[in-house]
Protein backbone atom coordinates (compact mmCIF):
# COMPACT_ATOMS: atom_id res chain seq x y z
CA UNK A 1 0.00 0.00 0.00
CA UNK A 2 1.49 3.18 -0.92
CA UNK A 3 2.24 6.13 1.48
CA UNK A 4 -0.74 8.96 1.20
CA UNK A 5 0.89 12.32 -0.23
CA UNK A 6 -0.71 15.63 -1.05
CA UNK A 7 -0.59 16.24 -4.69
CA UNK A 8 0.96 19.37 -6.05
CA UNK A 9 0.23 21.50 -9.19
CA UNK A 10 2.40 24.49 -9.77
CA UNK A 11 -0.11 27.05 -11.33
CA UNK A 12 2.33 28.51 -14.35
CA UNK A 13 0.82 32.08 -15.29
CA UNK A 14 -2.27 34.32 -13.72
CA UNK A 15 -5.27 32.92 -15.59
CA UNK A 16 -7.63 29.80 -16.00
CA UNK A 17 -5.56 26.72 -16.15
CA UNK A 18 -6.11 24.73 -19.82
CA UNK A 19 -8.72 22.10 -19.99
CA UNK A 20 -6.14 18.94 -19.60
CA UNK A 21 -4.78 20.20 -16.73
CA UNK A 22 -7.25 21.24 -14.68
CA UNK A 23 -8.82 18.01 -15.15
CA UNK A 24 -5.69 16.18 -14.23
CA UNK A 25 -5.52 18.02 -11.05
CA UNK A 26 -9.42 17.13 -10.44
CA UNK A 27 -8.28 13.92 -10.95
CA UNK A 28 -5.56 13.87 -8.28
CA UNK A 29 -7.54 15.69 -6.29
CA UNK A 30 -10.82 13.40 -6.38
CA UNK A 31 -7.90 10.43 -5.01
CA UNK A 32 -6.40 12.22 -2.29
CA UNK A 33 -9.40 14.95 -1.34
CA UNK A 34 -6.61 18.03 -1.20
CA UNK A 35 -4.08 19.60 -3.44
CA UNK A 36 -1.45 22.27 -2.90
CA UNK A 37 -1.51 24.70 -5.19
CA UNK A 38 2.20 26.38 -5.65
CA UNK A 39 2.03 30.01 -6.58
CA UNK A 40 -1.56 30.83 -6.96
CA UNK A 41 -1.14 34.48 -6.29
CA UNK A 42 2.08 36.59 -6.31
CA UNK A 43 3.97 37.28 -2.52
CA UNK A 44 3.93 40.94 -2.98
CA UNK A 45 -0.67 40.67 -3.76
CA UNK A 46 -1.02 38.43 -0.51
CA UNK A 47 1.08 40.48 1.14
CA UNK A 48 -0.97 43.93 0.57
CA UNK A 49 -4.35 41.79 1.19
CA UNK A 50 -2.56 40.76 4.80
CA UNK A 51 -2.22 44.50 5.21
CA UNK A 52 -5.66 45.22 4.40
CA UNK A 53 -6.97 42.23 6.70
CA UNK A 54 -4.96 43.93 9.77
CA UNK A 55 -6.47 47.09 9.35
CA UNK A 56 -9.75 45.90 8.93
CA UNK A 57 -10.08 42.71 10.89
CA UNK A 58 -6.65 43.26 13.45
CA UNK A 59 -8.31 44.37 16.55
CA UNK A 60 -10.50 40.80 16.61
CA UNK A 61 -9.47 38.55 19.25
CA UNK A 62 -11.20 36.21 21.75
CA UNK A 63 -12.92 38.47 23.15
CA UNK A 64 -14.46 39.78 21.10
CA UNK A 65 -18.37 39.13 19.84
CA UNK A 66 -21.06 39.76 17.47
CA UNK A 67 -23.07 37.34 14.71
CA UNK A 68 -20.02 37.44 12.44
CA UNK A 69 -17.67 36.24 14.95
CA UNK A 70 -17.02 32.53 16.27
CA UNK A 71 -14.42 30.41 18.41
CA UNK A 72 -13.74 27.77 16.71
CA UNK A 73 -10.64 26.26 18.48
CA UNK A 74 -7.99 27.37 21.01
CA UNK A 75 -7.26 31.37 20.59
CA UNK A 76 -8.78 30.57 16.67
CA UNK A 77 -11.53 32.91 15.54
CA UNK A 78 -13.91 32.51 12.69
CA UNK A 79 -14.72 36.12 10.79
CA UNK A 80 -17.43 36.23 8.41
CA UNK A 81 -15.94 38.80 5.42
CA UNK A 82 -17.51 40.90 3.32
CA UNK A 83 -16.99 41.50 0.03
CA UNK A 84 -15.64 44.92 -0.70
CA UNK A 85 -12.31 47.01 -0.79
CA UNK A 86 -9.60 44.75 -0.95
CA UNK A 87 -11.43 41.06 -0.04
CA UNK A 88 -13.86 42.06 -3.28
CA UNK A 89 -10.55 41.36 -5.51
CA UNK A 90 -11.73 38.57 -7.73
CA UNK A 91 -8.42 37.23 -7.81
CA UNK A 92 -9.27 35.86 -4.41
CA UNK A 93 -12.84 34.28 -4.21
CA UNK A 94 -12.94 34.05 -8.29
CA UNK A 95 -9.58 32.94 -8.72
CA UNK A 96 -9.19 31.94 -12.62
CA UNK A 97 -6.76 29.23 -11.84
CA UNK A 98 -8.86 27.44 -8.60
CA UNK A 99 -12.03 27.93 -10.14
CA UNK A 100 -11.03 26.23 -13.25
CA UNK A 101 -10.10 23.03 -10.92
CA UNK A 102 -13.62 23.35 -8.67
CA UNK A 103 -15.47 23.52 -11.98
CA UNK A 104 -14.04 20.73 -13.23
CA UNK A 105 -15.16 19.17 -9.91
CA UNK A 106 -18.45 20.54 -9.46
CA UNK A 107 -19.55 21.31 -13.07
CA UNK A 108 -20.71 25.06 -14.36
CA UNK A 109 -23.46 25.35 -11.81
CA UNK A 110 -21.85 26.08 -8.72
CA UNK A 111 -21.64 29.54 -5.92
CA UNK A 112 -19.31 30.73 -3.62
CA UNK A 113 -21.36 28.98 -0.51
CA UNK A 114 -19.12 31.10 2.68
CA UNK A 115 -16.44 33.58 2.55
CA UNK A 116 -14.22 33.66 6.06
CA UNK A 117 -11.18 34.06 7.70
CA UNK A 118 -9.89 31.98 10.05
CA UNK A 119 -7.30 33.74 12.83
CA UNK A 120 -5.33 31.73 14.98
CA UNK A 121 -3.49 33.83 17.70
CA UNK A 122 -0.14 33.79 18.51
CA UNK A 123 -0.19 30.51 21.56
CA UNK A 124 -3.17 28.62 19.92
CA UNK A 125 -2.88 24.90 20.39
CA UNK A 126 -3.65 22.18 17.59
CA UNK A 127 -6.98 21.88 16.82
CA UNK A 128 -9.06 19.00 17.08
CA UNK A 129 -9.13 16.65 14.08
CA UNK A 130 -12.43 16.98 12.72
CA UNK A 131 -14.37 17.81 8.76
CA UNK A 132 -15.66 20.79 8.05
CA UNK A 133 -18.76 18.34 6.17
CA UNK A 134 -20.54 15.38 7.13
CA UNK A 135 -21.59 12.69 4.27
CA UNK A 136 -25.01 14.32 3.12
CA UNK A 137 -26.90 11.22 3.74
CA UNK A 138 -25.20 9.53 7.27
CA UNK A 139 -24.37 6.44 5.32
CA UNK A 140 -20.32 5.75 5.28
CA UNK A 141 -19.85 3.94 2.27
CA UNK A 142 -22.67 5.87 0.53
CA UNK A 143 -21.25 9.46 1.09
CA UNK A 144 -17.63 7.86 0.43
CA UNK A 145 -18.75 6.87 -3.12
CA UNK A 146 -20.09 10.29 -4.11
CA UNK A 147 -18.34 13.09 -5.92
CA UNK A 148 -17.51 16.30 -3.74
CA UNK A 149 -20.35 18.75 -3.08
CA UNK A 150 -18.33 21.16 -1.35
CA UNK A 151 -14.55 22.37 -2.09
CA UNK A 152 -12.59 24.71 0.27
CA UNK A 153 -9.80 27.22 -1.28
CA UNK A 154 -7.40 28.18 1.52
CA UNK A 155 -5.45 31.60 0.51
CA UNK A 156 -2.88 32.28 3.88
CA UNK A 157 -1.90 35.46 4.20
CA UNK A 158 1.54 34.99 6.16
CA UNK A 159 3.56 31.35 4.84
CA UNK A 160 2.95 28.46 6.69
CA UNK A 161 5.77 26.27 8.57
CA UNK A 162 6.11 24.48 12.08
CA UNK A 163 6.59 28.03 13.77
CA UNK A 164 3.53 29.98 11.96
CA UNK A 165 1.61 26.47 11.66
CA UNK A 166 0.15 24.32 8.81
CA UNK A 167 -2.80 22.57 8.36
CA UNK A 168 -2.61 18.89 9.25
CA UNK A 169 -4.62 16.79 6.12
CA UNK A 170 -5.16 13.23 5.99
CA UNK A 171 -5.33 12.12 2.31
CA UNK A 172 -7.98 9.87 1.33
CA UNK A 173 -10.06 10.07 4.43
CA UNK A 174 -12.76 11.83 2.57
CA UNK A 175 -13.27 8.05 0.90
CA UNK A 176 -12.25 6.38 4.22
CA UNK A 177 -12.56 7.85 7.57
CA UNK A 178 -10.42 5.40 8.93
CA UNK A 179 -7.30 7.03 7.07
CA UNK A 180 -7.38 9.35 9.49
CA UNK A 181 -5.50 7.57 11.87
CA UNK A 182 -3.07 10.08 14.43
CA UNK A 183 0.07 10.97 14.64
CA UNK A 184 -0.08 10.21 10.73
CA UNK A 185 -1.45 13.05 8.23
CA UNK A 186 0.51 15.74 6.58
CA UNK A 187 0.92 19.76 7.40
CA UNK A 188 2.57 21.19 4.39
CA UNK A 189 4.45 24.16 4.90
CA UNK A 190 3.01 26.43 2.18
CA UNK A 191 5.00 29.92 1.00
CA UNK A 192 2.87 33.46 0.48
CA UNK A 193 0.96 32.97 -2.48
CA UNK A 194 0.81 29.26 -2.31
CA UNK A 195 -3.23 27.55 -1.98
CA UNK A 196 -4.83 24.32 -0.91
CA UNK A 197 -8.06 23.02 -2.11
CA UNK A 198 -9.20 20.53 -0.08
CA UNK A 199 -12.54 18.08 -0.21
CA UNK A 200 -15.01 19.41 2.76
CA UNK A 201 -15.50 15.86 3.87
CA UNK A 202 -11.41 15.33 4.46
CA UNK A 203 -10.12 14.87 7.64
CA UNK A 204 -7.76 17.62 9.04
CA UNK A 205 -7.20 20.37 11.68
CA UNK A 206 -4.79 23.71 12.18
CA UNK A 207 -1.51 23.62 13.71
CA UNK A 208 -0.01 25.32 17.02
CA UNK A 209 0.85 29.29 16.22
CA UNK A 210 3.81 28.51 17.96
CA UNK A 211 5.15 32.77 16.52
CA UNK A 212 4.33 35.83 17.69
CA UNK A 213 1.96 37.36 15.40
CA UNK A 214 -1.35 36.12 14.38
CA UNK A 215 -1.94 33.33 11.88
CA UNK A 216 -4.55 34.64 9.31
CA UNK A 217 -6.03 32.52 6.76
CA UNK A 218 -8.71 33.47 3.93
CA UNK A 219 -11.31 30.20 3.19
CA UNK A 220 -13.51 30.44 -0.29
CA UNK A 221 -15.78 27.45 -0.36
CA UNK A 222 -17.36 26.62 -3.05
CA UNK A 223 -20.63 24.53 -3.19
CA UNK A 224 -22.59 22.86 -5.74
CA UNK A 225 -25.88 25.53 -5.83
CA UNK A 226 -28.36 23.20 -4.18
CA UNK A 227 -26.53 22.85 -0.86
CA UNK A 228 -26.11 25.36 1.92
CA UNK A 229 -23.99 24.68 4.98
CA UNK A 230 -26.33 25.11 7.63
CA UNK A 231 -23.89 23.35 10.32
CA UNK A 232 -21.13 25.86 10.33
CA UNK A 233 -23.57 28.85 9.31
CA UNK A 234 -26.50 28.62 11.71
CA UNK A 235 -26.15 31.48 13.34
CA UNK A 236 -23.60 33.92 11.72
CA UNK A 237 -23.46 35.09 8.30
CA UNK A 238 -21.66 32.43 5.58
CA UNK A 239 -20.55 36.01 3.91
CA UNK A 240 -21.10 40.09 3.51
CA UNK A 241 -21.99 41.16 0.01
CA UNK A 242 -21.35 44.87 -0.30
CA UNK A 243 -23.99 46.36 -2.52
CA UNK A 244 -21.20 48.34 -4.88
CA UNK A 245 -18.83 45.98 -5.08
CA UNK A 246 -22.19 43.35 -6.18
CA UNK A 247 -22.53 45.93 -9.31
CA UNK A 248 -18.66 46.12 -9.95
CA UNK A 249 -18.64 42.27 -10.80
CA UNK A 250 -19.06 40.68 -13.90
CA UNK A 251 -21.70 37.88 -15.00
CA UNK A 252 -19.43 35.02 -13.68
CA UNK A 253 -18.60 36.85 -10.37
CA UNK A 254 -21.90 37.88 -9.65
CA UNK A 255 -22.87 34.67 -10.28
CA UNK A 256 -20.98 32.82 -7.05
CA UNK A 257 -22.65 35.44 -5.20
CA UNK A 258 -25.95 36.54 -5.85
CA UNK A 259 -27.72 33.80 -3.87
CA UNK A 260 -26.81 35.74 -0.75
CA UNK A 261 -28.45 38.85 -1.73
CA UNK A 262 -31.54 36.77 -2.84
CA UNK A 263 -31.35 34.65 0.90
CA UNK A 264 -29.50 36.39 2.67
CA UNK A 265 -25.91 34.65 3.89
């Protein structure tokens, strides 16, 4: 039996991706349930979005409240984002080169289903192994045998290593949940700019923030349009659509979106 391993696809030039290789990586990706994806965006663009997430989001910490606000771990914080300024950039939730691996996934007919960052504080311990997804119908080998409904693309705004903290993934355990089997499982160290896509039924959970500054990580997740995470979404907003930003997209932007202004997030 072969050792699991996260696939990699090093994304050549800003655009979509052709046709033969985004469906190799869906392919890869449908075996393993995560891929890295090496230099999505440029260092110096993640590094101005970082900037514009401190000013914005900085002052957020654990004790801090309201509906778009949730613990979710040790000194971790779950912030619902809106869409405008800077985090309306549709080179983050539209990116050409992601999107043309989750459509190969999920087909054409698909939204942006939540739009958060996650924040874990300098001192936060691991979190608990867990999925961000259930099976949709509580049957193991059922909801092992289906195709992915719901696809997360993880943008960190500071690199990842054993200091900052990775994200631990087992591969495979979105087929079998008994490939999630501790100490095993992978935490990739990932540099600015690099990406992970990752199945929403795959086994994983965030490293210690063993540094001193926070760890702050951007999550687009992408659903097929007839499901609506109602588990992690009860009771904050999956997303903030800002009403000029809305008009500033195009067809295919406005399209991941719109469903929020028609339900609300």
């Amino acid at each position: 039996m072969s050792t699991p391993t996260i696939p990699v696809l090093k994304a050549a030039a800003p655009g979509a991706l052709a046709a033969p290789v985004a469906g190799h990586a869906a392919g890869r990706f449908t075996e393993s349930g995560v891929l890295l994806v090496k230099n999505l965006l440029p260092p110096e663009r993640i590094a101005a979005l970082h900037d514009a997430y401190t000013a914005q989001y900085g002052s957020i910490d654990q004790r801090s409240s309201g509906n778009r606000i949730r613990e979710v771990g040790d000194r971790r914080m779950m912030i619902s984002l809106s869409v405008s300024g800077a985090f309306a950039a549709s080179d983050i939730f539209a990116n050409p080169a992601a999107l043309s691996i989750v459509r190969a996934l999920l087909g054409d007919d698909f939204i942006l289903g939540s739009y958060v960052a996650v924040t874990s504080l300098p001192g936060a311990r691991a979190q608990r192994l867990h999925t961000d997804q259930d099976g949709l119908f509580g049957d193991t080998v059922l909801d092992a045998s289906l195709p992915p409904h719901s696809i997360t693309l993880v943008i960190p705004l500071v690199g990842l290593n054993p200091t900052t903290g990775s994200t631990r993934f087992f591969p495979g355990s979105h087929r079998d949940p008994d490939a999630a089997a501790p100490p095993d499982g992978i935490a990739p160290d990932l540099e600015p700019g690099d990406a992970i896509l990752f199945d929403s039924r795959i086994s994983h959970g965030g490293m210690a923030n063993l540094s001193a500054a926070p760890r702050p990580i951007v999550y687009c997740t992408y659903h097929r349009t007839w499901f609506r995470d109602v588990t992690n979404f009860r009771d904050m907003p999956a997303m903030l659509i800002d009403r000029a930003a809305l008009n500033a997209m195009n067809d295919e932007e406005r399209a991941l979106v719109d469903w929020v202004r028609t339900e609300g997030g």
